[in-house]
């Protein structure tokens, strides 16, 4: 009996997915027309790999900026130390 319910649930999900795809396909021209009339162009969403690349690049730049800042601070401290040692 449990197997019948699993089969029914599987086919019900497939029918729902198929129905959703059909509705999206049928209404996509209407959606495009409405977006054109309203002036709202739908920008493509970045893929996961594009988001990860952008995040990686952002973190890389942030790390480089932090490293430069730390290097600048350490050089300033060394200069201060040398200046304090000169009579």
XYZ file of N, CA and C in Angstrom:
261
model
N 0.822 -1.191 0.000
C 0.000 0.000 0.000
C 0.873 1.266 0.000
N 1.948 1.237 0.794
C 2.842 2.388 0.885
C 3.461 2.698 -0.473
N 3.765 1.644 -1.241
C 4.357 1.830 -2.561
C 3.408 2.590 -3.479
N 2.136 2.320 -3.379
C 1.148 3.023 -4.203
C 1.126 4.520 -3.880
N 1.257 4.833 -2.609
C 1.272 6.241 -2.217
C 2.532 6.928 -2.735
N 3.666 6.236 -2.681
C 4.906 6.808 -3.201
C 4.791 7.051 -4.697
N 4.238 6.087 -5.409
C 4.057 6.245 -6.851
C 3.125 7.409 -7.152
N 2.047 7.489 -6.398
C 1.084 8.578 -6.602
C 1.746 9.931 -6.343
N 2.523 9.998 -5.269
C 3.196 11.245 -4.923
C 4.183 11.639 -6.032
N 4.917 10.671 -6.571
C 5.863 10.926 -7.648
C 5.157 11.503 -8.873
N 4.086 10.866 -9.300
C 3.373 11.326 -10.493
C 2.677 12.667 -10.256
N 2.231 12.891 -9.037
C 1.619 14.172 -8.706
C 2.649 15.303 -8.798
N 3.866 15.055 -8.297
C 4.924 16.060 -8.400
C 5.289 16.319 -9.850
N 5.385 15.253 -10.643
C 5.714 15.434 -12.058
C 4.631 16.223 -12.777
N 3.379 15.954 -12.450
C 2.279 16.688 -13.079
C 2.343 18.162 -12.695
N 2.660 18.443 -11.443
C 2.775 19.831 -10.991
C 3.913 20.557 -11.696
N 5.076 19.893 -11.818
C 6.211 20.508 -12.503
C 5.893 20.744 -13.974
N 5.252 19.778 -14.592
C 4.897 19.908 -15.999
C 3.883 21.043 -16.195
N 2.920 21.122 -15.299
C 1.934 22.202 -15.369
C 2.573 23.561 -15.187
N 3.504 23.655 -14.259
C 4.209 24.913 -14.025
C 4.990 25.333 -15.270
N 5.712 24.402 -15.861
C 6.472 24.724 -17.077
C 5.543 25.193 -18.192
N 4.390 24.543 -18.305
C 3.434 24.930 -19.334
C 2.902 26.338 -19.129
N 2.597 26.667 -17.880
C 2.080 28.005 -17.572
C 3.153 29.055 -17.841
N 4.388 28.786 -17.417
C 5.481 29.738 -17.646
C 5.701 29.933 -19.142
N 5.704 28.852 -19.890
C 5.909 28.941 -21.331
C 4.782 29.707 -22.008
N 3.560 29.472 -21.562
C 2.411 30.140 -22.166
C 2.390 31.628 -21.842
N 2.769 31.985 -20.611
C 2.667 33.376 -20.183
C 3.929 34.194 -20.418
N 5.005 33.583 -20.894
C 6.239 34.351 -21.080
C 6.092 35.479 -22.094
N 5.366 35.306 -23.224
C 5.182 36.462 -24.118
C 4.393 37.594 -23.459
N 3.408 37.232 -22.655
C 2.616 38.249 -21.949
C 3.513 38.977 -20.944
N 4.352 38.231 -20.240
C 5.245 38.843 -19.270
C 6.207 39.813 -19.955
N 6.762 39.402 -21.088
C 7.663 40.279 -21.829
C 6.964 41.562 -22.256
N 5.731 41.425 -22.743
C 4.966 42.592 -23.180
C 4.710 43.537 -22.014
N 4.298 42.990 -20.882
C 4.024 43.818 -19.700
C 5.294 44.513 -19.236
N 6.413 43.778 -19.212
C 7.678 44.385 -18.795
C 8.095 45.510 -19.745
N 7.880 45.312 -21.048
C 8.209 46.363 -22.011
C 7.342 47.595 -21.791
N 6.063 47.383 -21.546
C 5.142 48.502 -21.333
C 5.506 49.262 -20.059
N 5.855 48.527 -19.012
C 6.195 49.158 -17.743
C 7.626 49.673 -17.705
N 8.425 49.265 -18.674
C 9.815 49.711 -18.705
C 10.694 48.978 -17.725
N 10.326 47.787 -17.355
C 11.112 46.993 -16.409
C 11.728 45.811 -17.141
N 12.936 46.003 -17.552
C 13.624 44.896 -18.205
C 14.134 43.941 -17.144
N 13.945 42.694 -17.397
C 14.405 41.689 -16.442
C 15.857 41.366 -16.757
N 16.722 41.695 -15.814
C 18.128 41.418 -16.010
C 18.393 39.955 -15.687
N 19.253 39.336 -16.458
C 19.534 37.923 -16.178
C 20.237 37.774 -14.835
N 19.846 36.771 -14.098
C 20.461 36.514 -12.813
C 21.827 35.879 -13.039
N 22.799 36.290 -12.246
C 24.116 35.671 -12.404
C 24.075 34.216 -11.942
N 24.860 33.400 -12.626
C 24.923 31.995 -12.240
C 25.711 31.873 -10.944
N 25.651 30.701 -10.365
C 26.349 30.479 -9.100
C 27.851 30.692 -9.277
N 28.387 30.187 -10.380
C 29.830 30.347 -10.598
C 30.186 31.820 -10.790
N 29.326 32.583 -11.457
C 29.591 34.014 -11.623
C 29.556 34.739 -10.284
N 28.595 34.363 -9.421
C 28.527 34.977 -8.091
C 29.772 34.634 -7.278
N 30.210 33.382 -7.357
C 31.392 32.978 -6.603
C 32.643 33.685 -7.116
N 32.758 33.836 -8.441
C 33.907 34.545 -9.001
C 33.918 35.999 -8.538
N 32.758 36.634 -8.550
C 32.663 38.031 -8.116
C 33.022 38.156 -6.637
N 32.525 37.231 -5.821
C 32.829 37.260 -4.392
C 34.326 37.027 -4.160
N 34.896 36.090 -4.910
C 36.329 35.817 -4.791
C 37.142 37.062 -5.149
N 36.773 37.712 -6.237
C 37.497 38.906 -6.666
C 37.381 40.015 -5.623
N 36.187 40.166 -5.054
C 35.972 41.183 -4.032
C 36.837 40.904 -2.798
N 36.876 39.641 -2.390
C 37.685 39.289 -1.218
C 39.176 39.428 -1.517
N 39.561 39.124 -2.737
C 40.959 39.269 -3.130
C 41.380 40.729 -3.033
N 40.550 41.620 -3.553
C 40.860 43.042 -3.489
C 40.885 43.533 -2.043
N 39.960 43.054 -1.244
C 39.915 43.442 0.161
C 41.175 42.974 0.886
N 41.604 41.756 0.607
C 42.807 41.221 1.236
C 44.038 42.004 0.804
N 44.126 42.334 -0.482
C 45.259 43.132 -0.960
C 45.278 44.505 -0.295
N 44.108 45.101 -0.159
C 44.007 46.418 0.474
C 44.447 46.331 1.945
N 43.999 45.292 2.647
C 44.385 45.113 4.044
C 45.885 44.869 4.178
N 46.452 44.100 3.246
C 47.889 43.825 3.290
C 48.689 45.099 3.062
N 48.261 45.911 2.113
C 48.952 47.187 1.868
C 48.888 48.093 3.098
N 47.713 48.122 3.713
C 47.527 48.951 4.901
C 48.443 48.481 6.038
N 48.510 47.163 6.244
C 49.358 46.618 7.298
C 50.829 46.891 7.005
N 51.235 46.760 5.762
C 52.612 47.035 5.375
C 52.954 48.504 5.598
N 52.020 49.381 5.237
C 52.233 50.816 5.435
C 52.373 51.139 6.923
N 51.510 50.531 7.754
C 51.583 50.773 9.197
C 52.907 50.282 9.779
N 53.333 49.093 9.337
C 54.587 48.560 9.881
C 55.778 49.421 9.442
N 55.760 49.905 8.212
C 56.841 50.799 7.769
C 56.844 52.098 8.575
N 55.660 52.616 8.849
C 55.571 53.839 9.664
C 56.116 53.597 11.064
N 55.812 52.443 11.638
C 56.312 52.131 12.983
C 57.826 51.984 12.982
N 58.357 51.366 11.933
C 59.814 51.225 11.838
C 60.454 52.600 11.713
N 59.869 53.459 10.874
C 60.405 54.819 10.727
C 60.341 55.579 12.046
N 59.251 55.449 12.790
C 59.122 56.108 14.090
C 60.190 55.586 15.056
N 60.411 54.298 15.039
C 61.420 53.704 15.925
C 62.800 54.224 15.567
N 63.118 54.263 14.279
C 64.433 54.757 13.850
C 64.597 56.235 14.204
N 63.546 57.015 14.021
C 63.619 58.442 14.343
C 63.791 58.674 15.841
N 63.206 57.823 16.646
C 63.327 58.003 18.109
C 64.710 57.594 18.591
N 65.424 56.761 17.882
C 66.734 56.279 18.290
C 67.857 57.260 17.902
N 67.587 58.130 16.955
C 68.608 59.092 16.514
C 68.663 60.236 17.512
N 69.878 60.518 18.043
C 69.965 61.607 19.038
C 69.864 62.977 18.453
